[in-house]
Amino acid sequence: MELSQRQETIIEIVKNQGPITGEQIAEQLNLTRATLRPDLSILTMAGLIEARPRVGYFYSGKTVDRVLADKITRIKVGDVKSVPIVVSEKCTVYDAVVTMFIEDVGTLYVVRDGGLLEGVVSRKDLLKTTLGGHDIHKLPVGVIMTRMPNVHVTLENDSVWLAACKLLTHEVDSLPVVKEVPKGKGKDFEVIGRFSKTNLTRIFVELGEGS
Amino acid sequence: MELSQRQETIIEIVKNQGPITGEQIAEQLNLTRATLRPDLSILTMAGLIEARPRVGYFYSGKTVDRVLADKITRIKVGDVKSVPIVVSEKCTVYDAVVTMFIEDVGTLYVVRDGGLLEGVVSRKDLLKTTLGGHDIHKLPVGVIMTRMPNVHVTLENDSVWLAACKLLTHEVDSLPVVKEVPKGKGKDFEVIGRFSKTNLTRIFVELGEGS
């Protein structure tokens, strides 16, 4: 956001003298309260200053970057997740590749009864296998997949920011979105969605539209 | 989004006087309604003003989003691009797969002398080929690649937002970053970088850190 000179000045005044009323700010700038109103409401809406009734304006301590960061970390994985594409552990490598093309996804999640996560298989895993001279019409994906507990997952209630951090850190293109299901002393993960770099790209485009 | 002077003025008018018709805005600016139409539709699409039939335009008050959108559209592809991984058209499919694994990228750019773009080859292209029973030790990538002019590219000076739009629209994981080189009546593209969904994910993470 490009702040006007006057808006920058208002932030300075509020930062140094807040809490301060609109009247007092107007006085210092030799302007009427009415003239200032649009600036004050823009700065308040942008989260750069805050208004408290009968007290006045005070500085929120948030920079523009901070406001942005707040917004990004408030978007939840559950708000943007896609439908997961799943196969069983016994599915052959050949059928997995076909499923990947038909569903047009980069990662398949391997599940057992009840949609419980067993592993994931990526384009890279499949490419390596097709290259290896295996009989891909017989080899089951269970043999080549990355198996739990080595699969990185995300929860519906995680922020997309946290999910993006996981994508980068673990160098994967997608994360299964899961719900925890108690099992004895441990837990299982039911697959309820898919979160990929494509979802992130979509969010990015929407944020840039200012929508 | 960089707004023009006129667009800024329109926002001011709508903010102060809205709801207001397109006719009325045009009158105040001494312009015809037709001249204003592109500006009004851009501002409406960007969500900065809203249009209601038989009422007119009014200010949407979406300031936080505006902050974000401005920031996002100011980041340039050149600021964040990665090193391109290139092969020649005669490289075999087998060698291309090996290069992809060694360099750990999802897309290879196929170039001729001078680094001029000939095509791109993705994991998906390679996977389809390894599945197809070809002799991948002999088949050159030139046969299976997506060839110019069907390759989508981006320029260093494009905003990452525009590049993200292209990734989504054309359903690709990466775009070659190119420099235009005049050639007769047309032009060639010299490959100078790589822009992928991974670059976008990194930007997203950094924005969320408020850094």
GROMACS .gro file of C-alpha atoms in nm, chain B:
model
  211
  212MET     CA    1  -0.140  -0.369  -0.902
  213GLU     CA    2   0.002  -0.036  -1.010
  214LEU     CA    3  -0.289   0.204  -1.047
  215SER     CA    4  -0.276   0.486  -1.298
  216GLN     CA    5  -0.333   0.844  -1.188
  217ARG     CA    6  -0.679   0.833  -1.342
  218GLN     CA    7  -0.768   0.511  -1.162
  219GLU     CA    8  -0.659   0.661  -0.831
  220THR     CA    9  -0.879   0.961  -0.902
  221ILE     CA   10  -1.176   0.738  -0.980
  222ILE     CA   11  -1.131   0.556  -0.651
  223GLU     CA   12  -1.125   0.889  -0.469
  224ILE     CA   13  -1.445   1.002  -0.641
  225VAL     CA   14  -1.622   0.674  -0.570
  226LYS     CA   15  -1.498   0.674  -0.212
  227ASN     CA   16  -1.626   1.025  -0.142
  228GLN     CA   17  -1.942   1.034  -0.351
  229GLY     CA   18  -2.048   0.673  -0.404
  230PRO     CA   19  -2.286   0.527  -0.496
  231ILE     CA   20  -2.226   0.716  -0.817
  232THR     CA   21  -2.297   0.624  -1.180
  233GLY     CA   22  -2.036   0.583  -1.451
  234GLU     CA   23  -2.193   0.881  -1.629
  235GLN     CA   24  -2.141   1.103  -1.328
  236ILE     CA   25  -1.781   0.996  -1.283
  237ALA     CA   26  -1.714   1.060  -1.654
  238GLU     CA   27  -1.869   1.407  -1.627
  239GLN     CA   28  -1.646   1.504  -1.336
  240LEU     CA   29  -1.338   1.393  -1.526
  241ASN     CA   30  -1.448   1.555  -1.852
  242LEU     CA   31  -1.426   1.220  -2.025
  243THR     CA   32  -1.674   1.004  -2.211
  244ARG     CA   33  -1.826   0.698  -2.048
  245ALA     CA   34  -1.659   0.485  -2.319
  246THR     CA   35  -1.312   0.616  -2.233
  247LEU     CA   36  -1.367   0.532  -1.869
  248ARG     CA   37  -1.501   0.184  -1.925
  249PRO     CA   38  -1.165  -0.003  -1.917
  250ASP     CA   39  -1.064   0.173  -1.594
  251LEU     CA   40  -1.395   0.099  -1.429
  252SER     CA   41  -1.383  -0.264  -1.525
  253ILE     CA   42  -1.025  -0.304  -1.403
  254LEU     CA   43  -1.109  -0.143  -1.070
  255THR     CA   44  -1.420  -0.357  -1.037
  256MET     CA   45  -1.234  -0.678  -1.121
  257ALA     CA   46  -0.963  -0.587  -0.874
  258GLY     CA   47  -1.235  -0.552  -0.612
  259LEU     CA   48  -1.144  -0.194  -0.527
  260ILE     CA   49  -1.485  -0.061  -0.624
  261GLU     CA   50  -1.808  -0.248  -0.664
  262ALA     CA   51  -2.086  -0.203  -0.916
  263ARG     CA   52  -2.453  -0.248  -0.839
  264PRO     CA   53  -2.704  -0.230  -1.125
  265ARG     CA   54  -2.926   0.079  -1.121
  266VAL     CA   55  -2.738   0.214  -0.820
  267GLY     CA   56  -2.385   0.279  -0.937
  268TYR     CA   57  -2.031   0.229  -0.816
  269PHE     CA   58  -1.935   0.233  -0.453
  270TYR     CA   59  -1.612   0.192  -0.263
  271SER     CA   60  -1.549  -0.159  -0.141
  272GLY     CA   61  -1.326  -0.055   0.147
  273LYS     CA   62  -1.098  -0.350   0.086
  274THR     CA   63  -0.787  -0.185   0.211
  275VAL     CA   64  -0.601  -0.473   0.368
  276ASP     CA   65  -0.637  -0.670   0.049
  277ARG     CA   66  -0.516  -0.373  -0.143
  278VAL     CA   67  -0.203  -0.362   0.072
  279LEU     CA   68  -0.141  -0.725   0.001
  280ALA     CA   69  -0.219  -0.708  -0.368
  281ASP     CA   70   0.013  -0.410  -0.415
  282LYS     CA   71   0.295  -0.585  -0.239
  283ILE     CA   72   0.250  -0.910  -0.427
  284THR     CA   73   0.234  -0.747  -0.767
  285ARG     CA   74   0.553  -0.550  -0.700
  286ILE     CA   75   0.774  -0.860  -0.665
  287LYS     CA   76   0.944  -0.932  -0.998
  288VAL     CA   77   1.027  -1.272  -1.146
  289GLY     CA   78   1.389  -1.156  -1.184
  290ASP     CA   79   1.415  -1.107  -0.805
  291VAL     CA   80   1.334  -1.468  -0.722
  292LYS     CA   81   1.415  -1.682  -1.027
  293SER     CA   82   1.626  -2.000  -1.005
  294VAL     CA   83   1.903  -2.131  -1.226
  295PRO     CA   84   1.761  -2.307  -1.535
  296ILE     CA   85   1.854  -2.669  -1.597
  297VAL     CA   86   1.893  -2.724  -1.971
  298VAL     CA   87   1.959  -3.013  -2.208
  299SER     CA   88   2.001  -3.034  -2.584
  300GLU     CA   89   1.737  -3.170  -2.817
  301LYS     CA   90   1.952  -3.476  -2.885
  302CYS     CA   91   1.977  -3.574  -2.520
  303THR     CA   92   1.814  -3.917  -2.472
  304VAL     CA   93   1.505  -3.960  -2.256
  305TYR     CA   94   1.715  -4.175  -2.022
  306ASP     CA   95   1.976  -3.902  -1.978
  307ALA     CA   96   1.703  -3.644  -1.930
  308VAL     CA   97   1.551  -3.845  -1.644
  309VAL     CA   98   1.894  -3.882  -1.486
  310THR     CA   99   1.957  -3.506  -1.517
  311MET     CA  100   1.619  -3.437  -1.360
  312PHE     CA  101   1.701  -3.653  -1.058
  313ILE     CA  102   2.055  -3.522  -1.019
  314GLU     CA  103   1.949  -3.158  -1.046
  315ASP     CA  104   1.628  -3.223  -0.849
  316VAL     CA  105   1.397  -3.024  -1.075
  317GLY     CA  106   1.057  -3.100  -1.221
  318THR     CA  107   1.109  -2.949  -1.567
  319LEU     CA  108   1.403  -2.938  -1.808
  320TYR     CA  109   1.439  -2.670  -2.073
  321VAL     CA  110   1.560  -2.785  -2.413
  322VAL     CA  111   1.793  -2.534  -2.581
  323ARG     CA  112   2.012  -2.500  -2.889
  324ASP     CA  113   2.339  -2.308  -2.929
  325GLY     CA  114   2.338  -1.980  -2.740
  326GLY     CA  115   2.087  -2.109  -2.486
  327LEU     CA  116   1.796  -2.040  -2.719
  328LEU     CA  117   1.472  -2.207  -2.612
  329GLU     CA  118   1.351  -2.498  -2.826
  330GLY     CA  119   1.109  -2.669  -2.588
  331VAL     CA  120   1.040  -2.800  -2.239
  332VAL     CA  121   1.010  -3.149  -2.101
  333SER     CA  122   0.828  -3.223  -1.777
  334ARG     CA  123   0.821  -3.519  -1.536
  335LYS     CA  124   0.483  -3.599  -1.682
  336ASP     CA  125   0.621  -3.615  -2.039
  337LEU     CA  126   0.903  -3.841  -1.924
  338LEU     CA  127   0.674  -4.066  -1.720
  339LYS     CA  128   0.442  -4.112  -2.018
  340THR     CA  129   0.739  -4.205  -2.236
  341THR     CA  130   0.902  -4.450  -1.995
  342LEU     CA  131   0.564  -4.621  -1.969
  343GLY     CA  132   0.522  -4.646  -2.344
  344GLY     CA  133   0.778  -4.918  -2.411
  345HIS     CA  134   1.011  -4.692  -2.610
  346ASP     CA  135   1.385  -4.750  -2.611
  347ILE     CA  136   1.457  -4.459  -2.381
  348HIS     CA  137   1.832  -4.505  -2.427
  349LYS     CA  138   1.792  -4.404  -2.790
  350LEU     CA  139   1.485  -4.179  -2.806
  351PRO     CA  140   1.588  -3.809  -2.802
  352VAL     CA  141   1.388  -3.564  -2.585
  353GLY     CA  142   1.330  -3.358  -2.900
  354VAL     CA  143   1.068  -3.616  -2.997
  355ILE     CA  144   0.862  -3.593  -2.677
  356MET     CA  145   0.910  -3.233  -2.562
  357THR     CA  146   0.657  -2.953  -2.590
  358ARG     CA  147   0.802  -2.744  -2.872
  359MET     CA  148   0.811  -2.369  -2.933
  360PRO     CA  149   0.591  -2.172  -2.994
  361ASN     CA  150   0.369  -2.379  -2.761
  362VAL     CA  151   0.589  -2.315  -2.459
  363HIS     CA  152   0.471  -2.058  -2.204
  364VAL     CA  153   0.745  -1.824  -2.086
  365THR     CA  154   0.792  -1.533  -1.851
  366LEU     CA  155   1.018  -1.226  -1.854
  367GLU     CA  156   1.246  -1.107  -1.572
  368ASN     CA  157   1.045  -0.791  -1.540
  369ASP     CA  158   0.705  -0.965  -1.513
  370SER     CA  159   0.547  -0.961  -1.170
  371VAL     CA  160   0.545  -1.295  -0.992
  372TRP     CA  161   0.171  -1.248  -0.975
  373LEU     CA  162   0.145  -1.252  -1.354
  374ALA     CA  163   0.375  -1.554  -1.368
  375ALA     CA  164   0.155  -1.731  -1.110
  376CYS     CA  165  -0.150  -1.659  -1.328
  377LYS     CA  166   0.029  -1.824  -1.622
  378LEU     CA  167   0.123  -2.131  -1.416
  379LEU     CA  168  -0.243  -2.176  -1.323
  380THR     CA  169  -0.393  -2.097  -1.661
  381HIS     CA  170  -0.161  -2.320  -1.860
  382GLU     CA  171  -0.146  -2.590  -1.591
  383VAL     CA  172   0.231  -2.614  -1.580
  384ASP     CA  173   0.469  -2.640  -1.285
  385SER     CA  174   0.737  -2.405  -1.415
  386LEU     CA  175   0.805  -2.133  -1.673
  387PRO     CA  176   1.136  -2.061  -1.845
  388VAL     CA  177   1.248  -1.705  -1.766
  389VAL     CA  178   1.364  -1.566  -2.101
  390LYS     CA  179   1.522  -1.266  -2.267
  391GLU     CA  180   1.395  -1.179  -2.613
  392VAL     CA  181   1.655  -1.190  -2.889
  393PRO     CA  182   1.563  -1.033  -3.227
  394LYS     CA  183   1.573  -1.277  -3.519
  395GLY     CA  184   1.473  -1.153  -3.863
  396LYS     CA  185   1.113  -1.039  -3.840
  397GLY     CA  186   1.048  -1.248  -3.531
  398LYS     CA  187   1.241  -1.323  -3.213
  399ASP     CA  188   1.414  -1.600  -3.023
  400PHE     CA  189   1.410  -1.654  -2.648
  401GLU     CA  190   1.731  -1.694  -2.454
  402VAL     CA  191   1.675  -1.894  -2.136
  403ILE     CA  192   1.810  -1.706  -1.834
  404GLY     CA  193   1.618  -1.862  -1.546
  405ARG     CA  194   1.348  -2.085  -1.410
  406PHE     CA  195   1.032  -1.984  -1.224
  407SER     CA  196   0.830  -2.260  -1.058
  408LYS     CA  197   0.562  -2.322  -0.801
  409THR     CA  198   0.848  -2.383  -0.559
  410ASN     CA  199   0.970  -2.023  -0.604
  411LEU     CA  200   0.614  -1.911  -0.533
  412THR     CA  201   0.595  -2.127  -0.222
  413ARG     CA  202   0.916  -1.965  -0.096
  414ILE     CA  203   0.777  -1.614  -0.154
  415PHE     CA  204   0.459  -1.711   0.026
  416VAL     CA  205   0.652  -1.837   0.327
  417GLU     CA  206   0.861  -1.519   0.338
  418LEU     CA  207   0.555  -1.292   0.315
  419GLY     CA  208   0.399  -1.481   0.603
  420GLU     CA  209   0.709  -1.427   0.814
  421GLY     CA  210   0.651  -1.054   0.785
  422SER     CA  211   1.011  -1.025   0.674
   0.00000   0.00000   0.00000
